[in-house]
CSV table of C-alpha atoms in Angstrom, one decimal:
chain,number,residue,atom,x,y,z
P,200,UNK,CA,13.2,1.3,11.2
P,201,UNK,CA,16.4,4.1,12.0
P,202,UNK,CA,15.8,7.3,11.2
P,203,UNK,CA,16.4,7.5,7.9
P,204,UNK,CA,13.5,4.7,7.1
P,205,UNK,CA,15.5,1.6,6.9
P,206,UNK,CA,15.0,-1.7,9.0
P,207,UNK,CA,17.0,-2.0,12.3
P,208,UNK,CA,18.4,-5.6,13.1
P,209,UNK,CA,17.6,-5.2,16.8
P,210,UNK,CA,20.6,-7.9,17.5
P,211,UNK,CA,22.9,-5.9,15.8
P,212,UNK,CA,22.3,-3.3,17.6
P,213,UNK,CA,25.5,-2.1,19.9
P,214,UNK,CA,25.3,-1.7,23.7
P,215,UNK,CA,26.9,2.1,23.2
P,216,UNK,CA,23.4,2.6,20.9
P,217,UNK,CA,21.2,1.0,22.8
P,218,UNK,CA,22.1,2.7,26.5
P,219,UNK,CA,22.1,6.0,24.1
P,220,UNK,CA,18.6,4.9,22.7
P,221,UNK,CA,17.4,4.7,26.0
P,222,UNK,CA,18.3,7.6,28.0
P,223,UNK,CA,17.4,9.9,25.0
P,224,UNK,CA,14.2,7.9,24.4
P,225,UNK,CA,12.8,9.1,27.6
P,226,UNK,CA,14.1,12.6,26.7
P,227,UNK,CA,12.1,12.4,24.1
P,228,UNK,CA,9.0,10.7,24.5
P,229,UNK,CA,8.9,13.0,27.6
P,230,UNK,CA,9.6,16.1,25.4
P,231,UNK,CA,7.0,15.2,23.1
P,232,UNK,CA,4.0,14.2,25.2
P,233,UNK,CA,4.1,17.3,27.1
P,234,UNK,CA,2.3,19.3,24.8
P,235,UNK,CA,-0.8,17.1,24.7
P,236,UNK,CA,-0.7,16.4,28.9
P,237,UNK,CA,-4.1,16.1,30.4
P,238,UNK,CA,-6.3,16.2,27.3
P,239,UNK,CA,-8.2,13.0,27.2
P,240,UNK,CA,-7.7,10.1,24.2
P,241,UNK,CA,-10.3,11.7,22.0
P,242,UNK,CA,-8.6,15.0,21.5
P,243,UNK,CA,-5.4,13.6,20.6
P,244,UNK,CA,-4.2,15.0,17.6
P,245,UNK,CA,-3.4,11.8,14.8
P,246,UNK,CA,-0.7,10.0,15.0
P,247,UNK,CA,1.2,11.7,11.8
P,248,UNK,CA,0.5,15.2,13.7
P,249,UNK,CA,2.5,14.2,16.7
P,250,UNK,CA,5.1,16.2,17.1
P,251,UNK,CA,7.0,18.7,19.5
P,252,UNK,CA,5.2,21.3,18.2
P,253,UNK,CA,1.1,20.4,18.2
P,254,UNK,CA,-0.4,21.2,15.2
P,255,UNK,CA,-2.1,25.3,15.4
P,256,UNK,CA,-5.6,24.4,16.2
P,257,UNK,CA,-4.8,22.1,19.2
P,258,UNK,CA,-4.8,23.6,22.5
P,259,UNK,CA,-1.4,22.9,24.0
P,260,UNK,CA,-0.5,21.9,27.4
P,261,UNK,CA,2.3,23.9,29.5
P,262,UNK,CA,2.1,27.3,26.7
P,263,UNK,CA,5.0,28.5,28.8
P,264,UNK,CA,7.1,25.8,27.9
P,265,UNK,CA,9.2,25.5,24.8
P,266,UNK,CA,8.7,23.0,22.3
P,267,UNK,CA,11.4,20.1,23.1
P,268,UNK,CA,11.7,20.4,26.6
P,269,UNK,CA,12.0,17.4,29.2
P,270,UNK,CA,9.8,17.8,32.2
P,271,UNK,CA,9.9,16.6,36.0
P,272,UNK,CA,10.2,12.7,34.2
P,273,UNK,CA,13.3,13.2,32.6
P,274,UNK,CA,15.1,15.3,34.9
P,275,UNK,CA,15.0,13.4,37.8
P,276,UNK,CA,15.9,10.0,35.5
P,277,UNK,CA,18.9,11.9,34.8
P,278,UNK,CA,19.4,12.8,38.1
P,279,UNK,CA,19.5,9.2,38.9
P,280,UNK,CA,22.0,8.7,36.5
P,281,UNK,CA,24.0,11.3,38.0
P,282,UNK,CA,24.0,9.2,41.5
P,283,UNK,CA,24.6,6.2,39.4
P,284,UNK,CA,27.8,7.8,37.4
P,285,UNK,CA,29.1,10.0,40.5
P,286,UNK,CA,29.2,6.8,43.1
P,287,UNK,CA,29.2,3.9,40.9
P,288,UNK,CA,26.3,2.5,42.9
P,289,UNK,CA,23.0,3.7,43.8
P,290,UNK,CA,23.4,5.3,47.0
P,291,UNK,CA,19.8,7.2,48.6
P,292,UNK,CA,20.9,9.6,50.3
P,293,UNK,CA,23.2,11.0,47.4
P,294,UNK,CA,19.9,10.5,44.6
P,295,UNK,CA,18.0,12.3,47.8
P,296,UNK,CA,20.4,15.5,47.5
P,297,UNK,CA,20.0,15.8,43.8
P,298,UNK,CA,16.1,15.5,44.2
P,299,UNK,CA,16.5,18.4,46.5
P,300,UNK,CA,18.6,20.3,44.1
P,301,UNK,CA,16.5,19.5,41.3
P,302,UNK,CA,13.0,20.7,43.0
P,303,UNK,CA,14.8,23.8,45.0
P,304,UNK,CA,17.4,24.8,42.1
P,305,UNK,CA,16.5,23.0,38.7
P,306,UNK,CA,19.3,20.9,38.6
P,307,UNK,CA,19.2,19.0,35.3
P,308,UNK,CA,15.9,20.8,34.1
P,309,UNK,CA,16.2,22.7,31.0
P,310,UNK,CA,16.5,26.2,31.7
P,311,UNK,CA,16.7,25.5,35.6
P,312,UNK,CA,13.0,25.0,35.2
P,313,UNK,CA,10.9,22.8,37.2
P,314,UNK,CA,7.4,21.8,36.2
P,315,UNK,CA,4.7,19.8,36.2
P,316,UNK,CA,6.3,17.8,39.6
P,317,UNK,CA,3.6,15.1,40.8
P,318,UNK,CA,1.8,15.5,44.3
P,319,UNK,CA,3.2,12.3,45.8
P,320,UNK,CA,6.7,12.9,44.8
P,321,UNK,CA,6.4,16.9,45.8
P,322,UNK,CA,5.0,15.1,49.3
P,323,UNK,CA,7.9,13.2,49.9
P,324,UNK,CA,10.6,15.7,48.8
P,325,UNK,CA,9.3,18.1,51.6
P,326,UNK,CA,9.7,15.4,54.2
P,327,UNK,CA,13.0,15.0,52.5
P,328,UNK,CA,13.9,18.9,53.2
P,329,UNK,CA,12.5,18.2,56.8
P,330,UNK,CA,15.1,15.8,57.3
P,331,UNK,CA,13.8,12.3,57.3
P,332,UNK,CA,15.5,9.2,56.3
P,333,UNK,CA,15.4,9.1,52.4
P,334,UNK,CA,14.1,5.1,52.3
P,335,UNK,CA,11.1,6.3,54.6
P,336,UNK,CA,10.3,9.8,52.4
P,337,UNK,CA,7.6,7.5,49.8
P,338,UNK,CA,4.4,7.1,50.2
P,339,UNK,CA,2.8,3.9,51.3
P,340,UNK,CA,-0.7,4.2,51.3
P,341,UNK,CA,-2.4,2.5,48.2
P,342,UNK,CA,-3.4,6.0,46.8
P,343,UNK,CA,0.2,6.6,46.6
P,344,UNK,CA,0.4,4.3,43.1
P,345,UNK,CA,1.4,7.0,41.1
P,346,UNK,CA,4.1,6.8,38.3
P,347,UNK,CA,6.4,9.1,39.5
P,348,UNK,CA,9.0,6.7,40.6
P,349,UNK,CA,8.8,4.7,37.5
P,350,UNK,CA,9.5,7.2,35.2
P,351,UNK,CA,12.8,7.8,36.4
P,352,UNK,CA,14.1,4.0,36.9
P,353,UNK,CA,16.0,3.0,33.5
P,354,UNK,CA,19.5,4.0,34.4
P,355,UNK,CA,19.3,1.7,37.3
P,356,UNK,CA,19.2,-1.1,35.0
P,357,UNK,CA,21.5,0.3,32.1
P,358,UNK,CA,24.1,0.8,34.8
P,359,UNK,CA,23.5,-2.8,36.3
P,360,UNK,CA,26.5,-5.1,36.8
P,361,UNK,CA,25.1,-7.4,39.6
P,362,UNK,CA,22.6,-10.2,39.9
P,363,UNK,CA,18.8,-9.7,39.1
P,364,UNK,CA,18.6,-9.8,43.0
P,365,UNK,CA,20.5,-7.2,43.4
P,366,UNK,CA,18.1,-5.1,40.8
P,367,UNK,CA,15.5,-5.3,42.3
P,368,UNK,CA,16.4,-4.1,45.4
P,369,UNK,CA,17.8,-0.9,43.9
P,370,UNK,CA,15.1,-0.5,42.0
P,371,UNK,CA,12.6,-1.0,45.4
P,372,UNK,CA,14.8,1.6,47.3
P,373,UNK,CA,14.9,3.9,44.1
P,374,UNK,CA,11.0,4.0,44.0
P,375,UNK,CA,10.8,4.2,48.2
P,376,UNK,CA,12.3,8.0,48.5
P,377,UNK,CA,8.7,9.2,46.9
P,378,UNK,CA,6.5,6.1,46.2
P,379,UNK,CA,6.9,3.4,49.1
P,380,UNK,CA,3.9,0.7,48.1
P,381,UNK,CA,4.7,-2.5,47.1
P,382,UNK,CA,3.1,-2.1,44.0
P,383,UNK,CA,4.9,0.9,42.4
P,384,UNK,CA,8.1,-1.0,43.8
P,385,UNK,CA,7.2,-4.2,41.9
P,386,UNK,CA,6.6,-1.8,38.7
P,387,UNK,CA,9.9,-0.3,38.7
P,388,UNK,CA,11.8,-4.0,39.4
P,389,UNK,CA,9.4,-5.2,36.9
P,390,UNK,CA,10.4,-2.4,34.3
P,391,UNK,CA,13.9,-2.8,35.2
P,392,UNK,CA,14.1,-6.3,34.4
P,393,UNK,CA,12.6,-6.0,31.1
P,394,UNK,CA,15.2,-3.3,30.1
P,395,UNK,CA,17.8,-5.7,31.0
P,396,UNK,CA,16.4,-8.5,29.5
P,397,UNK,CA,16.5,-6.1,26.3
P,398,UNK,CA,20.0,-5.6,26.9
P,399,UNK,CA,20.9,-9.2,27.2
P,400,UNK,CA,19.1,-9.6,23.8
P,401,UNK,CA,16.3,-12.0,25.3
P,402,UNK,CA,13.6,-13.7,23.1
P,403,UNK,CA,11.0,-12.5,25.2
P,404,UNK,CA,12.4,-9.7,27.3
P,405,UNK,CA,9.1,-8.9,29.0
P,406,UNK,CA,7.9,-12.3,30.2
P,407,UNK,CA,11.6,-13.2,31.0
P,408,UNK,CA,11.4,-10.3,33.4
P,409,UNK,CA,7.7,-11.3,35.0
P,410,UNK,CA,9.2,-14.8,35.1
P,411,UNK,CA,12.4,-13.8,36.8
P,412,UNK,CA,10.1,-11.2,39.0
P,413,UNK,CA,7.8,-14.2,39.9
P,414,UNK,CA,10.6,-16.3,40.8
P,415,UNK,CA,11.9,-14.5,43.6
P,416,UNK,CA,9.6,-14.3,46.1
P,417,UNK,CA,6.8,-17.0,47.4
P,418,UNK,CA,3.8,-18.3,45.7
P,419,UNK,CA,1.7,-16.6,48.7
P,420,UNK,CA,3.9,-13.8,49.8
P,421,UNK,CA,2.3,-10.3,49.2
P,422,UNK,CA,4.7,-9.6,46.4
P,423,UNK,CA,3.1,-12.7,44.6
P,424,UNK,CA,-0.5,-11.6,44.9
P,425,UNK,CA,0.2,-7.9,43.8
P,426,UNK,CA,2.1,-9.3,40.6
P,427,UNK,CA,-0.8,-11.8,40.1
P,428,UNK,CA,-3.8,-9.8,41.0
P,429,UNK,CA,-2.7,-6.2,40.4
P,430,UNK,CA,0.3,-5.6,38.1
P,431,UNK,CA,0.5,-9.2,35.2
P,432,UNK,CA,-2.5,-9.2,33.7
P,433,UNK,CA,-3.2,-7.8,30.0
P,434,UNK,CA,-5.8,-5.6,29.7
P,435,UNK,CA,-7.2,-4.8,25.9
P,436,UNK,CA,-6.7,-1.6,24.2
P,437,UNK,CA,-10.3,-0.7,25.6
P,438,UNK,CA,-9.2,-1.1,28.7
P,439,UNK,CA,-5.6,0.9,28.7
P,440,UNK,CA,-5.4,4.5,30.5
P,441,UNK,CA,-3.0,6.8,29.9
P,442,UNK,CA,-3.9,7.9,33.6
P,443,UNK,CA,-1.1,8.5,36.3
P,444,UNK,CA,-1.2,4.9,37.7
P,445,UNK,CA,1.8,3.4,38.0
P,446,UNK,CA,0.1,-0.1,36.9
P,447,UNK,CA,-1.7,1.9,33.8
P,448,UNK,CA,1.4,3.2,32.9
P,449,UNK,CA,3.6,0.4,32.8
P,450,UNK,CA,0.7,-2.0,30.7
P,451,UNK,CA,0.5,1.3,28.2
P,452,UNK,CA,4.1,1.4,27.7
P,453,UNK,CA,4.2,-2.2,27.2
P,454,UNK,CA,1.3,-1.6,24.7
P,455,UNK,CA,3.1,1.3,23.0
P,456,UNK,CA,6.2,-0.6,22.6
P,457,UNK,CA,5.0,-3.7,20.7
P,458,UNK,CA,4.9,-1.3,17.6
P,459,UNK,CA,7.6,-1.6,15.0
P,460,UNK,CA,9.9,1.8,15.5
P,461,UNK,CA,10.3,3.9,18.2
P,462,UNK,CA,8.4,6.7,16.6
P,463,UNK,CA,5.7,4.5,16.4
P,464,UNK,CA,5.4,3.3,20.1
P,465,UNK,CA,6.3,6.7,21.8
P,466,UNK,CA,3.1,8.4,19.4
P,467,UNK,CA,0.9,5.4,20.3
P,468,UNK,CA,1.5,6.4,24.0
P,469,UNK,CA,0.6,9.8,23.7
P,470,UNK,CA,-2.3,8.5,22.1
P,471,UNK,CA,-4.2,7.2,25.1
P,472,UNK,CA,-4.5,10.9,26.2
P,473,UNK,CA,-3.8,12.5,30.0
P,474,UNK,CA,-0.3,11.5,31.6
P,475,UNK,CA,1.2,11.8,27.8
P,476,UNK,CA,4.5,13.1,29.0
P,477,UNK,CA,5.2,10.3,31.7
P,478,UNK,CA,3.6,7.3,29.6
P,479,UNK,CA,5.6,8.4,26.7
P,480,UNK,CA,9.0,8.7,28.5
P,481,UNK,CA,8.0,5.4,30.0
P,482,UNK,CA,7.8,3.7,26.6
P,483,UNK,CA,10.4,5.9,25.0
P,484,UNK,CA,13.0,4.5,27.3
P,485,UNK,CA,12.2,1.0,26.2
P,486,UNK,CA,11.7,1.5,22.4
P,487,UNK,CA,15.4,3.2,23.0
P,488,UNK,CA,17.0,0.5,24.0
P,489,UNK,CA,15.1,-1.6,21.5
P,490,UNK,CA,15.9,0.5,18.1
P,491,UNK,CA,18.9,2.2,19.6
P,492,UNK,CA,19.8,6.0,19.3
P,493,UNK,CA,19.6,5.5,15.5
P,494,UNK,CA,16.1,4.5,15.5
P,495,UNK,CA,15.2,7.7,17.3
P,496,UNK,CA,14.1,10.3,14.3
P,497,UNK,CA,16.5,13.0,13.7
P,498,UNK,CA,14.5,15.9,13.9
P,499,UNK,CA,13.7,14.6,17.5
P,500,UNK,CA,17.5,14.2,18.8
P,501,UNK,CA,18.5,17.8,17.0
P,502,UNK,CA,15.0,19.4,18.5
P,503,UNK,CA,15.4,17.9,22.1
P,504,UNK,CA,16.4,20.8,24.1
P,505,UNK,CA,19.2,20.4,27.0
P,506,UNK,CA,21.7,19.2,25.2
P,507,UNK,CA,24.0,21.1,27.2
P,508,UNK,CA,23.3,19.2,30.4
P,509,UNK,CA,22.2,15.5,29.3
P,510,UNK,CA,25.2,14.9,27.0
P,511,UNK,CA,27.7,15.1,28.9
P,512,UNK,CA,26.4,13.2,31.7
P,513,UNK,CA,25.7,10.3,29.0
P,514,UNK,CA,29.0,10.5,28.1
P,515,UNK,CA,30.1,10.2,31.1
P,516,UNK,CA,27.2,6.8,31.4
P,517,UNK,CA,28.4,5.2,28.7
P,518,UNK,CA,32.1,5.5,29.8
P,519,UNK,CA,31.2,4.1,32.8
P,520,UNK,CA,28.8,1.1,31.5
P,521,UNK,CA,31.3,0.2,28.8
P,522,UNK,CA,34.6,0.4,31.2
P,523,UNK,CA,33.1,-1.9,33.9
């Protein structure tokens, strides 16, 4: 459904809309599960009580923070998008600068505000700062699974003009300057590919992307067995986290997003309690580019905060998706 109730014909949805619905779908499913961070599934407000501002009797994450704001999720996606506009390419050691500038100056944080930055990724932008190659900053031990990489990936594949190849690989050096393991590589290429399928108005987007995923690397090959064993299979709604794991996240935003409007999947994210923020820009991202800006609620897009600094870098996206 768009905003004002009616049903969206996801086909007839344009490409300008749907990189729009994207980008400001992780805005806002960021902006709107920050509130209700770290409290566990059972003290989630209901669904139809959702909103940037928690209802008065519920004890609100970040109190310091105004209602509407982006965290560390959906600054650093735009400062991805930044690299991605500003050198037509992804190019580490330009995304590395503007993690630096982000942590150390705010850049693209509402307010020049930075909060809420994970362990791993605050890790790996210190060995950044000490100098150290930015595809060997991540983290490679297995504990180092968390999200932080994969809440940033989408403009990789909105910007994408090459061959699924050629994704993946981004999307594995994009996740290596903070989260190096094969596994939270997989999930961003894995993520990536079902925003592109989305784009390319698939049948199936996500299984065209585990398919494609599959496809590219050998039946025994470690890649292979972490897909198989680690990242592909379905859990139930008993068993989904909203939990910091990359893995958790990515089957909760796959979850979230089989609901019928994007208000719908990004408040079913926040739902499974603790990471709300990150799972919610996770499946707000990909509910974006499924109901396009126009399926993202008005009070949300006039509410989000930092309109001064993400419009005029999407503008400056879309130009650049559109032109080439």
């Amino acid at each position: 459904m768009n905003a004002s109730g009616g049903i969206v014909d996801r086909v007839a949805i344009s490409l300008e809309s749907r990189i729009r619905g994207g980008m400001l779908g992780l805005l806002v499913g960021d902006a709107l599960g920050v509130p209700y961070e770290f409290h566990d599934r059972q003290s989630i407000p209901t669904a139809d009580e959702i909103e940037f501002e928690p209802p008065r009797w519920f004890r609100r994450s970040h109190a310091g923070v105004l209602p509407g704001t982006y965290s560390d999720d959906g600054a650093q996606a735009l400062v991805l998008a930044h690299t991605l506009v500003e050198c037509k390419r992804f190019d580490p050691e330009h995304f590395a600068k503007g993690l630096l500038a982000w942590k150390n100056q705010g850049f693209m944080a509402v307010d020049g505000l930075v909060f809420d930055i994970g362990i791993q990724t605050n890790d790996s932008i210190r060995r950044l700062e000490s100098g150290i190659e930015p595809l060997s900053a991540g983290g490679t031990e297995e504990f180092s699974n968390g999200n932080g990489s994969l809440m940033r990936v989408l403009p990789l594949a909105l910007c994408h003009r090459g061959t699924d190849e050629e994704l993946v690989s981004d999307a594995f050096d994009q996740s290596a300057l903070t989260h190096a393991h094969i596994r939270s590589k997989l999930c961003c290429a894995l993520y990536s590919l079902w925003a592109l399928h989305i784009l390319r108005n698939a049948d199936n987007p996500w299984q065209n992307a585990v398919d494609k995923l599959y496809s590219m690397f050998p039946a025994n090959s470690q890649e292979h067995n972490e897909m198989n064993l680690k990242i592909e299979p379905r859990d139930s709604i008993y068993d989904l986290s909203g939990s910091g794991y990359v893995v958790n996240t990515l089957k909760a935003a796959r979850w979230a997003c089989n609901n019928s409007s994007f208000e719908d999947a990004v408040k079913a994210a926040i739902s499974l309690g603790e990471d709300t923020d990150t799972t919610a820009c996770v499946a707000g991202g990909i509910a974006g580019l499924q109901y396009g800006d126009e399926g993202i609620p008005s009070r949300w897009r006039i509410d989000l905060r930092g309109e001064e600094i993400y419009e005029p870098l999407l503008e400056k996206l879309v130009h650049h998706i559109l032109d080439n």
